[in-house]
Tab-separated table of C-alpha atoms and ligand atoms in Angstrom:
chain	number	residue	atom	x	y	z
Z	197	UNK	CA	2.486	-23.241	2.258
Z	198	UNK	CA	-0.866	-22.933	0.812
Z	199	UNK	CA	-2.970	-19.575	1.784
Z	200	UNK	CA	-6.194	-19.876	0.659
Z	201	UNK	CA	-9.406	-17.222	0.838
Z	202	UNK	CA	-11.603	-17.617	4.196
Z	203	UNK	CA	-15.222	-18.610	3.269
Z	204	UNK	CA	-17.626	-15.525	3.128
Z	205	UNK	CA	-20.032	-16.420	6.229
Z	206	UNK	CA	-16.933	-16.639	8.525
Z	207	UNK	CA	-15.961	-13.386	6.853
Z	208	UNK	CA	-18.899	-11.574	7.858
Z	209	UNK	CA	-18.426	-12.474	11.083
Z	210	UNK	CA	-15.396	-10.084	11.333
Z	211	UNK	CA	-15.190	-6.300	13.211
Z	212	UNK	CA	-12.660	-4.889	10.877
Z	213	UNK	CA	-13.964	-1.892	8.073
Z	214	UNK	CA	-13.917	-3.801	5.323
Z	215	UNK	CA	-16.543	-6.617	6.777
Z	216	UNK	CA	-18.335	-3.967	9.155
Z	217	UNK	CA	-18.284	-1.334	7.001
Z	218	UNK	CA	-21.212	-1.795	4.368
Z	219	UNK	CA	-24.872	-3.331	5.207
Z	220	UNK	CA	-25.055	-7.027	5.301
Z	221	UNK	CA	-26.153	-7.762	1.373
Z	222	UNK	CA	-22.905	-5.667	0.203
Z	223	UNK	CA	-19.890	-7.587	-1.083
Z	224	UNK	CA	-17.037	-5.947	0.125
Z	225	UNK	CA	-13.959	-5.391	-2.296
Z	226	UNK	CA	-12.232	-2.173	-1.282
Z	227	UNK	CA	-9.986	-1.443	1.632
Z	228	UNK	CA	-6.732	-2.896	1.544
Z	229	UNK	CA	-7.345	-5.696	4.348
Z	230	UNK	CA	-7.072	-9.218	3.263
Z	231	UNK	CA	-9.397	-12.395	2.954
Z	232	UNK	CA	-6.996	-14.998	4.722
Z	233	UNK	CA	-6.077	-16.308	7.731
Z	234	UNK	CA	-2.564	-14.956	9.827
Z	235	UNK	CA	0.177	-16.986	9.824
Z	236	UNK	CA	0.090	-19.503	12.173
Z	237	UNK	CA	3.158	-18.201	13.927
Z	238	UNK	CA	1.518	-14.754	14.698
Z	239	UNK	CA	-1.722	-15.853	15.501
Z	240	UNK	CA	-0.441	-18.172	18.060
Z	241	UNK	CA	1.425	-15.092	19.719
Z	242	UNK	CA	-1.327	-13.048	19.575
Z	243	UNK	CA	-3.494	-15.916	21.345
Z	244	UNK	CA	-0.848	-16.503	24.080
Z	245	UNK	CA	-0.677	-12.998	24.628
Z	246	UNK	CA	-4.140	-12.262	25.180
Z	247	UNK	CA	-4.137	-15.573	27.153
Z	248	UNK	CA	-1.239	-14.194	29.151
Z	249	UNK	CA	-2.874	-11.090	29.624
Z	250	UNK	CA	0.133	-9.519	28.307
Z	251	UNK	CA	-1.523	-6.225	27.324
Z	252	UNK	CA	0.290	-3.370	28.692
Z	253	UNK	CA	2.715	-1.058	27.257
Z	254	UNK	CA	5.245	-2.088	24.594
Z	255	UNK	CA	8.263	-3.083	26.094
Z	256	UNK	CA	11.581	-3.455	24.386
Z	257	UNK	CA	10.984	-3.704	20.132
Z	258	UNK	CA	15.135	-4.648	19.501
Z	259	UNK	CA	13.200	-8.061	18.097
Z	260	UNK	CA	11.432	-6.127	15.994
Z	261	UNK	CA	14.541	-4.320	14.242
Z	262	UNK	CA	16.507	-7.786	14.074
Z	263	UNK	CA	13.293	-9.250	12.328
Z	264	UNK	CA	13.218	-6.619	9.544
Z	265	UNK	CA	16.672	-6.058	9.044
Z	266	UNK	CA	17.272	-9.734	8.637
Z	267	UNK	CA	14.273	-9.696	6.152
Z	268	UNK	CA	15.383	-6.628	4.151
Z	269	UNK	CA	18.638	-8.195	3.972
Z	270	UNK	CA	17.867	-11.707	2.526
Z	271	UNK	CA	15.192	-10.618	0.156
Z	272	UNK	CA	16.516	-6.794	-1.045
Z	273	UNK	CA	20.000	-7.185	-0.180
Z	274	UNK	CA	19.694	-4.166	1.995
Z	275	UNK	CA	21.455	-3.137	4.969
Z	276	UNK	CA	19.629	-1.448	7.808
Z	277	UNK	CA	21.412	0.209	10.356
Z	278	UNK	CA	19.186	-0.803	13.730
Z	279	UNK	CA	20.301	2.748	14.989
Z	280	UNK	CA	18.301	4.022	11.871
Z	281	UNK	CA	15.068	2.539	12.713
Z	282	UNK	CA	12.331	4.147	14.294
Z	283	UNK	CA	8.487	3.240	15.262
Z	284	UNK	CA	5.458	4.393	14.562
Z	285	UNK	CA	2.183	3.848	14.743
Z	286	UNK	CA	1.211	3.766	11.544
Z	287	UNK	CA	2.342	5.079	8.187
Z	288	UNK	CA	0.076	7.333	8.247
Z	289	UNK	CA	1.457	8.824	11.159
Z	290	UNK	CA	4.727	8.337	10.600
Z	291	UNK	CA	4.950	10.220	7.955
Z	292	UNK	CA	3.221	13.305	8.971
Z	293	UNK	CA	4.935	13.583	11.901
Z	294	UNK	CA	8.394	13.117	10.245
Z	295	UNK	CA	7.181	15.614	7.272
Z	296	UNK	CA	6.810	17.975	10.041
Z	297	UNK	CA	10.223	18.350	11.000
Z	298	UNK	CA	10.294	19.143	7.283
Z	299	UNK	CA	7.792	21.485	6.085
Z	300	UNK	CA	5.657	24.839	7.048
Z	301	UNK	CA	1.691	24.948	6.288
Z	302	UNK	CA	1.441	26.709	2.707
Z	303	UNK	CA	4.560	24.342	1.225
Z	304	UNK	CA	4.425	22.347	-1.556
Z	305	UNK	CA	4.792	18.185	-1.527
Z	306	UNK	CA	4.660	16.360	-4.707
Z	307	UNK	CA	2.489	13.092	-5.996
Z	308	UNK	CA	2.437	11.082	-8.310
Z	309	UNK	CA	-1.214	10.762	-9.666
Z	310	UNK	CA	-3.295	8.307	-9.813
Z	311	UNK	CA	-1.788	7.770	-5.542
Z	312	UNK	CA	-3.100	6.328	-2.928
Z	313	UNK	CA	-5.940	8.599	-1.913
Z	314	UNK	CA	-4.261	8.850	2.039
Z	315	UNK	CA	-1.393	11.220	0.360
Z	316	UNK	CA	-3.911	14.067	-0.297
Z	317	UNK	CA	-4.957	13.533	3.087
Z	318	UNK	CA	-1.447	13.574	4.609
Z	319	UNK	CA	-0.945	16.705	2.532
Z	320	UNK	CA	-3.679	18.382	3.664
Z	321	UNK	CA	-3.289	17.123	7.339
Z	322	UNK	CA	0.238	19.320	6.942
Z	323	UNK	CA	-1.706	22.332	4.960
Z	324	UNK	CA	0.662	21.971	2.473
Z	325	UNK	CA	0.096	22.886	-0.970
Z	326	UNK	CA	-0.004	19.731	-3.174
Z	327	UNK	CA	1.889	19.469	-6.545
Z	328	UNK	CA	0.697	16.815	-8.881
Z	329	UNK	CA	3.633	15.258	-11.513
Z	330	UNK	CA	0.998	12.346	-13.343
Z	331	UNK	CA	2.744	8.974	-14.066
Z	332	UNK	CA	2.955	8.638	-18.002
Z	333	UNK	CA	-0.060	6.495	-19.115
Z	334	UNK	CA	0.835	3.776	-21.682
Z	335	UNK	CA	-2.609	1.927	-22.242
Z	336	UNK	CA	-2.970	0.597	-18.276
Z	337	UNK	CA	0.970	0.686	-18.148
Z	338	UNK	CA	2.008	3.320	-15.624
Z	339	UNK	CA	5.557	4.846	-14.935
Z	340	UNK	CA	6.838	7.527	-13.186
Z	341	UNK	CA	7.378	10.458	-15.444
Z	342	UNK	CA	10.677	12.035	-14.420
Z	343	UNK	CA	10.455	15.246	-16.655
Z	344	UNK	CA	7.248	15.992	-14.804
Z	345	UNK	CA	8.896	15.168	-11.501
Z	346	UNK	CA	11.837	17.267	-11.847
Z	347	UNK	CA	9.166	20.168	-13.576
Z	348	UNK	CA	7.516	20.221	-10.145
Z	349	UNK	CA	10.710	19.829	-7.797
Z	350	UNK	CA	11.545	22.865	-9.887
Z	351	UNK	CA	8.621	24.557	-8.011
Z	352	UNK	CA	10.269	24.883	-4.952
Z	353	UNK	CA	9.027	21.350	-3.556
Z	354	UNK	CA	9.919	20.561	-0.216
Z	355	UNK	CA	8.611	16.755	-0.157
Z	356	UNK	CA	8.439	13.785	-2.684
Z	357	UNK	CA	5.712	11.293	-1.234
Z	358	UNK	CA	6.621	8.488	-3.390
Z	359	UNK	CA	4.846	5.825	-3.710
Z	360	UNK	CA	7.085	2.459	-4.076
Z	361	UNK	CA	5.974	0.400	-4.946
Z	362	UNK	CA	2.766	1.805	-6.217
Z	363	UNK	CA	-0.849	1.601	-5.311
Z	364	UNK	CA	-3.059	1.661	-7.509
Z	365	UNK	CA	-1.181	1.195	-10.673
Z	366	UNK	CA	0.696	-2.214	-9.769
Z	367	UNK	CA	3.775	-0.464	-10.924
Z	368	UNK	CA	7.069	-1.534	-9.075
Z	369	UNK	CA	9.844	1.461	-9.925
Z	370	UNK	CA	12.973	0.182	-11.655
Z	371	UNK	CA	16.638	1.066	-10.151
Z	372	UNK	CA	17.115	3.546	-12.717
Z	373	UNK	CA	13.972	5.798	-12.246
Z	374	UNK	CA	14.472	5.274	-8.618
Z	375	UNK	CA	18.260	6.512	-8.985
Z	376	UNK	CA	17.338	9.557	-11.612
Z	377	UNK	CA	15.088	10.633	-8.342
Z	378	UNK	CA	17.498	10.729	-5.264
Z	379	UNK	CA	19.768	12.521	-8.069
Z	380	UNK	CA	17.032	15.337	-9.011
Z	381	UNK	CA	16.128	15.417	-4.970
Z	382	UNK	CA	19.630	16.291	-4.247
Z	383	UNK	CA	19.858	18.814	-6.923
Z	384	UNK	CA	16.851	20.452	-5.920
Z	385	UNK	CA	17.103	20.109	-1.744
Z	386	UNK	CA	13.601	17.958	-1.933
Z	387	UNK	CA	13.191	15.210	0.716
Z	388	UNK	CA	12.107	11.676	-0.736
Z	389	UNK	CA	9.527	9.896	1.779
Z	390	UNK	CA	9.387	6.281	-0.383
Z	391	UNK	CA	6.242	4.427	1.537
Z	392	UNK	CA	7.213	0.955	1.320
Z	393	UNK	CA	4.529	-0.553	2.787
Z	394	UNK	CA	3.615	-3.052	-0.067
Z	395	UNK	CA	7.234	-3.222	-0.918
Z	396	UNK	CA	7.181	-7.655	0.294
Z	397	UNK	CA	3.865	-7.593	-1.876
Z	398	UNK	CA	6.111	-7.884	-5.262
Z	399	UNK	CA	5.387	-10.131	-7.776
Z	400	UNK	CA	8.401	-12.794	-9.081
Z	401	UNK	CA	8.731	-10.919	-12.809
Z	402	UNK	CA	9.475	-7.294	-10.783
Z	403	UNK	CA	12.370	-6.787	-7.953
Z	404	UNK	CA	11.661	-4.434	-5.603
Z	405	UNK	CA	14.360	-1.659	-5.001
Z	406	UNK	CA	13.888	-0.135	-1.002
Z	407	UNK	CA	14.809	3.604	-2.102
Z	408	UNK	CA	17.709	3.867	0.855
Z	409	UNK	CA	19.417	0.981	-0.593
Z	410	UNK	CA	19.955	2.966	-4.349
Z	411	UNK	CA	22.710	5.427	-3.493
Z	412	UNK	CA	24.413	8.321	-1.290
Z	413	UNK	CA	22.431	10.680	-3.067
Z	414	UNK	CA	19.145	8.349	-2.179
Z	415	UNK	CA	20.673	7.851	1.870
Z	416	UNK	CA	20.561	11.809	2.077
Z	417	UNK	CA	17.161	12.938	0.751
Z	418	UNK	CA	15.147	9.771	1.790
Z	419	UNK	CA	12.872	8.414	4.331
Z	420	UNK	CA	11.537	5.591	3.967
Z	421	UNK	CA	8.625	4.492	6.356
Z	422	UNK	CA	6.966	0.997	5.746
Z	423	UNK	CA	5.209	-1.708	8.376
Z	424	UNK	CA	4.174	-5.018	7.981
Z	425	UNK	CA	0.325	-4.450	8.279
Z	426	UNK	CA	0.079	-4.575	4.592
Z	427	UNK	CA	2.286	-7.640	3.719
Z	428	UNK	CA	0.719	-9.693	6.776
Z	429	UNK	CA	-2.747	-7.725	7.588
Z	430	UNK	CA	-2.047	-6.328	11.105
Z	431	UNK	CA	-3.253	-2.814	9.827
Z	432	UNK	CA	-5.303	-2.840	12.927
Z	433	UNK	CA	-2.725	-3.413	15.418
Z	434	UNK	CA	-1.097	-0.194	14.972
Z	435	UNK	CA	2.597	-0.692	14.258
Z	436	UNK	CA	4.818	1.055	11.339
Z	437	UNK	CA	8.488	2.228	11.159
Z	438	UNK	CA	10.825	5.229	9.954
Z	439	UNK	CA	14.226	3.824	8.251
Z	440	UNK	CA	16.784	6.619	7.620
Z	441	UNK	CA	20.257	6.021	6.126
Z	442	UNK	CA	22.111	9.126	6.865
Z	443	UNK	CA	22.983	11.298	9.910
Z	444	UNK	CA	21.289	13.904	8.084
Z	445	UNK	CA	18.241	12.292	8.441
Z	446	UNK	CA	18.242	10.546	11.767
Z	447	UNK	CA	18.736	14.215	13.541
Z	448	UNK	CA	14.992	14.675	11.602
Z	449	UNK	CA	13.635	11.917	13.215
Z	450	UNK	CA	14.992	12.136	16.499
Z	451	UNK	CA	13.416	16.017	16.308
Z	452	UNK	CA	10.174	14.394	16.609
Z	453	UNK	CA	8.106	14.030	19.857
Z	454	UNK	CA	9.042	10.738	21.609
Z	455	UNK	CA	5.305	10.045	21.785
Z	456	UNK	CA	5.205	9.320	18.125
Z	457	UNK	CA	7.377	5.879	19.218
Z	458	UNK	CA	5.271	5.258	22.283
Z	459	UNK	CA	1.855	5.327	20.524
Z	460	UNK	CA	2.902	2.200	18.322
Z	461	UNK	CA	1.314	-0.771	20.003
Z	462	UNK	CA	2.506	-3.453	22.202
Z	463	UNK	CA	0.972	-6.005	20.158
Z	464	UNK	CA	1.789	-4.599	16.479
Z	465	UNK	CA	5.680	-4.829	17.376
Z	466	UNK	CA	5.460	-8.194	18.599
Z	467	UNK	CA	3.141	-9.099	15.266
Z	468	UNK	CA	5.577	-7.401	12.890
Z	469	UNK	CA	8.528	-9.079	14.553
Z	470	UNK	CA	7.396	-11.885	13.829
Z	471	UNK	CA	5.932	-11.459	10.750
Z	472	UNK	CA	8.976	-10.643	8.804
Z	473	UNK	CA	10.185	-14.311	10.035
Z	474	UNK	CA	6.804	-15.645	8.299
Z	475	UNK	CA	8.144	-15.934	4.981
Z	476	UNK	CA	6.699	-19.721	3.892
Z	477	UNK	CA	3.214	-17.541	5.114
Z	478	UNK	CA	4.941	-14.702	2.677
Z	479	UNK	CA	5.962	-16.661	-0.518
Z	480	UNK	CA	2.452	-19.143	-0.199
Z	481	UNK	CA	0.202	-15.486	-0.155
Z	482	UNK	CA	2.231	-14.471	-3.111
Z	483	UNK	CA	0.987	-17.707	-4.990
Z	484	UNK	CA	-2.635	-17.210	-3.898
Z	485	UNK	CA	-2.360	-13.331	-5.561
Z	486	UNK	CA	-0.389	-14.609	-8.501
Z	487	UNK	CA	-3.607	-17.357	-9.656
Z	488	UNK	CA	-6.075	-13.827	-8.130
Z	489	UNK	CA	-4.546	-11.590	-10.620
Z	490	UNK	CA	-4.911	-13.879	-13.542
Z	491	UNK	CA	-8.113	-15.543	-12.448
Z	492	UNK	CA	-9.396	-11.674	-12.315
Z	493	UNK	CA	-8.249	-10.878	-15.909
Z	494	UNK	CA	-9.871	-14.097	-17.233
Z	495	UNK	CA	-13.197	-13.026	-14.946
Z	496	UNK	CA	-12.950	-9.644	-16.763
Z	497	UNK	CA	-12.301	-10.850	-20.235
Z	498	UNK	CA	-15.354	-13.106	-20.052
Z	499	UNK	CA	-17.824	-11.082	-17.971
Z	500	UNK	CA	-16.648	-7.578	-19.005
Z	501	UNK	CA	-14.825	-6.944	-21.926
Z	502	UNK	CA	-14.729	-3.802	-22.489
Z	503	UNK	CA	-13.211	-3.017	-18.743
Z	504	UNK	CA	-9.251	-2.322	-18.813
Z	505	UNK	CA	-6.999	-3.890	-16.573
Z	506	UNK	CA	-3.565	-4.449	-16.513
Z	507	UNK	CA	-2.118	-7.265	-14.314
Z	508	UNK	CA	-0.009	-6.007	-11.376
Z	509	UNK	CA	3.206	-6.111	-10.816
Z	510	UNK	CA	2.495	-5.947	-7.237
Z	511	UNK	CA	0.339	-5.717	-4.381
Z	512	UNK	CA	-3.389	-7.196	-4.550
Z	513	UNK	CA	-5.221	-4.467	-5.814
Z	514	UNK	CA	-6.917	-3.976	-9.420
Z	515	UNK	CA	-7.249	-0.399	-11.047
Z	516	UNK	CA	-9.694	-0.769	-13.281
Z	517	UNK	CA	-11.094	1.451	-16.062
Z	518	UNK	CA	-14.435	1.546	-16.481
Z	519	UNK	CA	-15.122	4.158	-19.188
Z	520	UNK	CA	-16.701	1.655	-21.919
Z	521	UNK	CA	-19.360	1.173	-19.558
Z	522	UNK	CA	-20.458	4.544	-19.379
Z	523	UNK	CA	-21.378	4.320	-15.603
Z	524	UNK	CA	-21.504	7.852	-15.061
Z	525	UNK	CA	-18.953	10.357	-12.456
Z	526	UNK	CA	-18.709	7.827	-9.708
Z	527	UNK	CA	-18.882	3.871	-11.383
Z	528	UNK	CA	-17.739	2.415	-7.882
Z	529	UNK	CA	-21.504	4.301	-6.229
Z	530	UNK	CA	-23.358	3.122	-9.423
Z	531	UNK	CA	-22.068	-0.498	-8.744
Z	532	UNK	CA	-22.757	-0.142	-5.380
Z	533	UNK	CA	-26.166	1.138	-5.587
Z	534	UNK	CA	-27.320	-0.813	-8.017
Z	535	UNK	CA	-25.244	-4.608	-7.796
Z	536	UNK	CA	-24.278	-4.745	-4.077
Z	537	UNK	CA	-20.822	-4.427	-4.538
Z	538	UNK	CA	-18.044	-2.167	-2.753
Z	539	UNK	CA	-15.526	-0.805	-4.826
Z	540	UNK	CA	-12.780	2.121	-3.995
Z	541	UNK	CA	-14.011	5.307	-6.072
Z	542	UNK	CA	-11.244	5.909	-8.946
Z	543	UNK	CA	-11.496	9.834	-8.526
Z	544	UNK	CA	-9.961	9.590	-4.865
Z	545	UNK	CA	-6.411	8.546	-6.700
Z	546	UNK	CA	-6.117	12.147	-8.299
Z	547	UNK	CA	-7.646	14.033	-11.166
Z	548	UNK	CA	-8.671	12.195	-14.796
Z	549	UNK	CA	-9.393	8.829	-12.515
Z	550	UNK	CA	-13.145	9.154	-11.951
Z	551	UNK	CA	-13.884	6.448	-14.400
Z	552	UNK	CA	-11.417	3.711	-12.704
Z	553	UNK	CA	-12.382	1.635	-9.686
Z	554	UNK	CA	-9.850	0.047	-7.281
Z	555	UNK	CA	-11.056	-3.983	-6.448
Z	556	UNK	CA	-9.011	-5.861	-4.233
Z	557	UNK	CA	-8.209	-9.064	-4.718
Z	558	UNK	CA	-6.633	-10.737	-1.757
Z	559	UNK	CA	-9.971	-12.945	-1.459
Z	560	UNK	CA	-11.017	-16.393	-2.283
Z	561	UNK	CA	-11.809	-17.069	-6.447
Z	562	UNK	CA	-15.648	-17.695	-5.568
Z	563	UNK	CA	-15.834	-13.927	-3.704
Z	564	UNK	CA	-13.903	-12.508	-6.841
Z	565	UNK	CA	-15.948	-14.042	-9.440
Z	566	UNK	CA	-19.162	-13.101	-7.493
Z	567	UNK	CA	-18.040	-9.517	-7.646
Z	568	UNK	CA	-17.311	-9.422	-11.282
Z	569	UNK	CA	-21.023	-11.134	-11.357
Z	570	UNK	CA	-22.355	-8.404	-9.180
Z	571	UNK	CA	-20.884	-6.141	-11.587
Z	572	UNK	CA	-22.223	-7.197	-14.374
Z	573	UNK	CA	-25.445	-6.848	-12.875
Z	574	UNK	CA	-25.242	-3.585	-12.151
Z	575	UNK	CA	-24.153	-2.736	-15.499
Z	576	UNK	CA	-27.223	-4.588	-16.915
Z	577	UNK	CA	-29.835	-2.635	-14.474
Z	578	UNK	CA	-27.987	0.601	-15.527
Z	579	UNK	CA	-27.812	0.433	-19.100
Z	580	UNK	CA	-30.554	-2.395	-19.765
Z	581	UNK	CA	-29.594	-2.264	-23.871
Z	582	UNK	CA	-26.370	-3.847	-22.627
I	283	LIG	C1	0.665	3.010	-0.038
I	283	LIG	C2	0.001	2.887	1.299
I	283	LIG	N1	0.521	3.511	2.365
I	283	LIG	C3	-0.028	3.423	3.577
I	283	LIG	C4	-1.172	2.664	3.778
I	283	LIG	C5	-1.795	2.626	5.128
I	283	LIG	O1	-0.863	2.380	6.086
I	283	LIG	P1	-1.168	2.675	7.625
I	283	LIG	O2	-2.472	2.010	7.931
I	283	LIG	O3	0.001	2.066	8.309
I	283	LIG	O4	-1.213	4.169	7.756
I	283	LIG	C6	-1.752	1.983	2.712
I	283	LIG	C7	-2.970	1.198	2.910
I	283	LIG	O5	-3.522	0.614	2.036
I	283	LIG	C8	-1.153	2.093	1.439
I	283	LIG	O6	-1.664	1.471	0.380
């Protein structure tokens, strides 16, 4: 199935942040919402809803934990226990709330710098104290750095927010680094919250591992909480889920408020059930972000050379350095001010990333080459020796 970019005029057109977000002469590139059009199947279930005015409170989401299961099943070979699955509104939410049958304000939760920028947040949402274990840095080749990881669990650590796989390196965590961690979490009595969101985002030369689906050790630290918003774009429909694969566990999530179920939405469960059926919608995207990732790198390598990117391994979302250019603290507000194009600001990832910007690439080739143009632009008014 082919999934191709939506042209930019019909793109402006749209409420969401990315398209409302900046004035009308910005190209957009950051936030992680995507260019296309929903599969078919959900947007016809989304029209008969609305047509059917079936807008009320969510009823029964059993569909919902069939529809994932099934999915994890044929494409991780993992086994989901439908008594271990639990909704949420969002990741976001999920995983405070769950960390909160967890921690007190003034403990410590460790990253995994450069993170998605929403983990500082969660951390401070929980006044917990954050400690930072840096993925090892091989040119733009990231990986987790377990010395540094077990150096901070050693800290008294009470939560791992891992992120698998990872935004913004591209990095998808192998089996062993992914086993090495459930075994130092155990050792140490830290719980593992692996956000899986871009987990169906994985390109063909990478598996992805779902962290419950590693070991005993991995069942009885970890959380994992995930959603289709990412994989399908229903971010704005306001469903997630919190998969647990121990007793041990469960009795955490079923200490949480009931309301954290009931403020998922009526329409994201019906989405995300069917979503995870989408998977011609699934394996066609993938293609699209495949030819993106390497149309980007040729883009860079003619228009900006000295720019450092690595292709992905997953997900549709370039980390870029941007150092040769000399663009100053912030090179994503340089761009912006002075080419008209939106980038997310490296130094929101974690400390030593303010020369990086995140561009995302789930878009058609003419809106990524005019950013790259745009870009170059900027560069030129900025340093006019260039
Ligand atoms: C790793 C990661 N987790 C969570 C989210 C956001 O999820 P939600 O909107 O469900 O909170 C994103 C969004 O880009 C993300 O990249």
């Amino acid at each position: 199935m082919k999934v191709e970019g939506v042209p930019l005029e019909i793109l402006r057109t749209r409420l969401s942040e990315k398209w409302s977000g900046f004035a009308p002469d910005v190209l957009p590139l950051p936030v992680a919402e995507m260019d296309f059009e929903l599969a078919q199947p959900i947007r016809d279930l989304l029209v008969a809803m609305a047509l059917n005015s079936d807008t009320g409170y969510m009823g029964n989401t059993d569909a919902l934990t069939r529809s994932f299961a099934d999915f994890a099943s044929e494409r991780w070979n993992w086994i989901v226990d439908p008594k271990q699955f639990f909704l949420c509104s969002d990741v976001g939410v999920g995983t405070v709330e769950m960390a909160r049958t967890i921690v007190q304000p003034g403990d410590k939760v460790l990253v995994n710098s450069p993170v998605y920028l929403n983990m500082y947040n969660w951390a401070k949402e929980l006044k917990c104290e954050i400690v930072d274990a840096p993925m090892h840095k091989d040119g733009m080749h990231y990986t987790l750095d377990l010395a540094a990881i077990e150096a901070g669990y050693k800290q008294g650590v009470k939560i791992h927010f891992l992120c698998n796989p990872q935004n913004p390196t591209g990095t998808v965590h192998s089996r062993a680094e992914l086993e090495a961690i459930a075994d130092l979490a155990a050792q140490y009595g830290v719980y593992v919250f692996s956000d899986e969101i871009h987990g169906p985002i994985v390109f063909d030369e990478e598996t992805f591992i779902p962290f419950l689906s590693i070991s005993d050790n991995a069942r009885q630290v970890g959380v994992c909480v995930t959603a289709a918003s990412k994989a399908w774009n229903l971010a704005g429909l306001k469903c997630a889920f919190i998969i647990t694969g121990s007793d041990r566990i469960l009795a955490l999530t079923k200490s949480m408020p009931p309301s954290v179920r009931f403020r998922a939405s009526h329409f994201g469960a019906q989405a995300a059930a069917k979503a995870f059926e989408c998977t011609d919608w699934l394996d066609g995207m993938m293609e699209t972000l495949d030819r993106n990732r390497q149309f980007l790198q040729v883009q860079l390598e003619n228009k900006l050379p000295k720019a450092k990117y690595r292709i992905p391994n997953c997900t549709y979302l370039a980390w870029i350095d941007m150092s040769a250019y000399d663009l100053g603290e912030n090179p994503a507000k340089a761009i912006l001010e002075a080419g008209k194009v939106a980038l997310t600001q490296g130094h929101l990832f974690g400390p030593d990333c303010s020369s990086f910007v995140r561009l995302n690439f789930a878009t058609s080739e003419e809106i990524i080459a005019e950013g790259i143009d745009r870009i170059v632009a900027a560069i030129k008014v900025l340093h006019p020796s260039i």
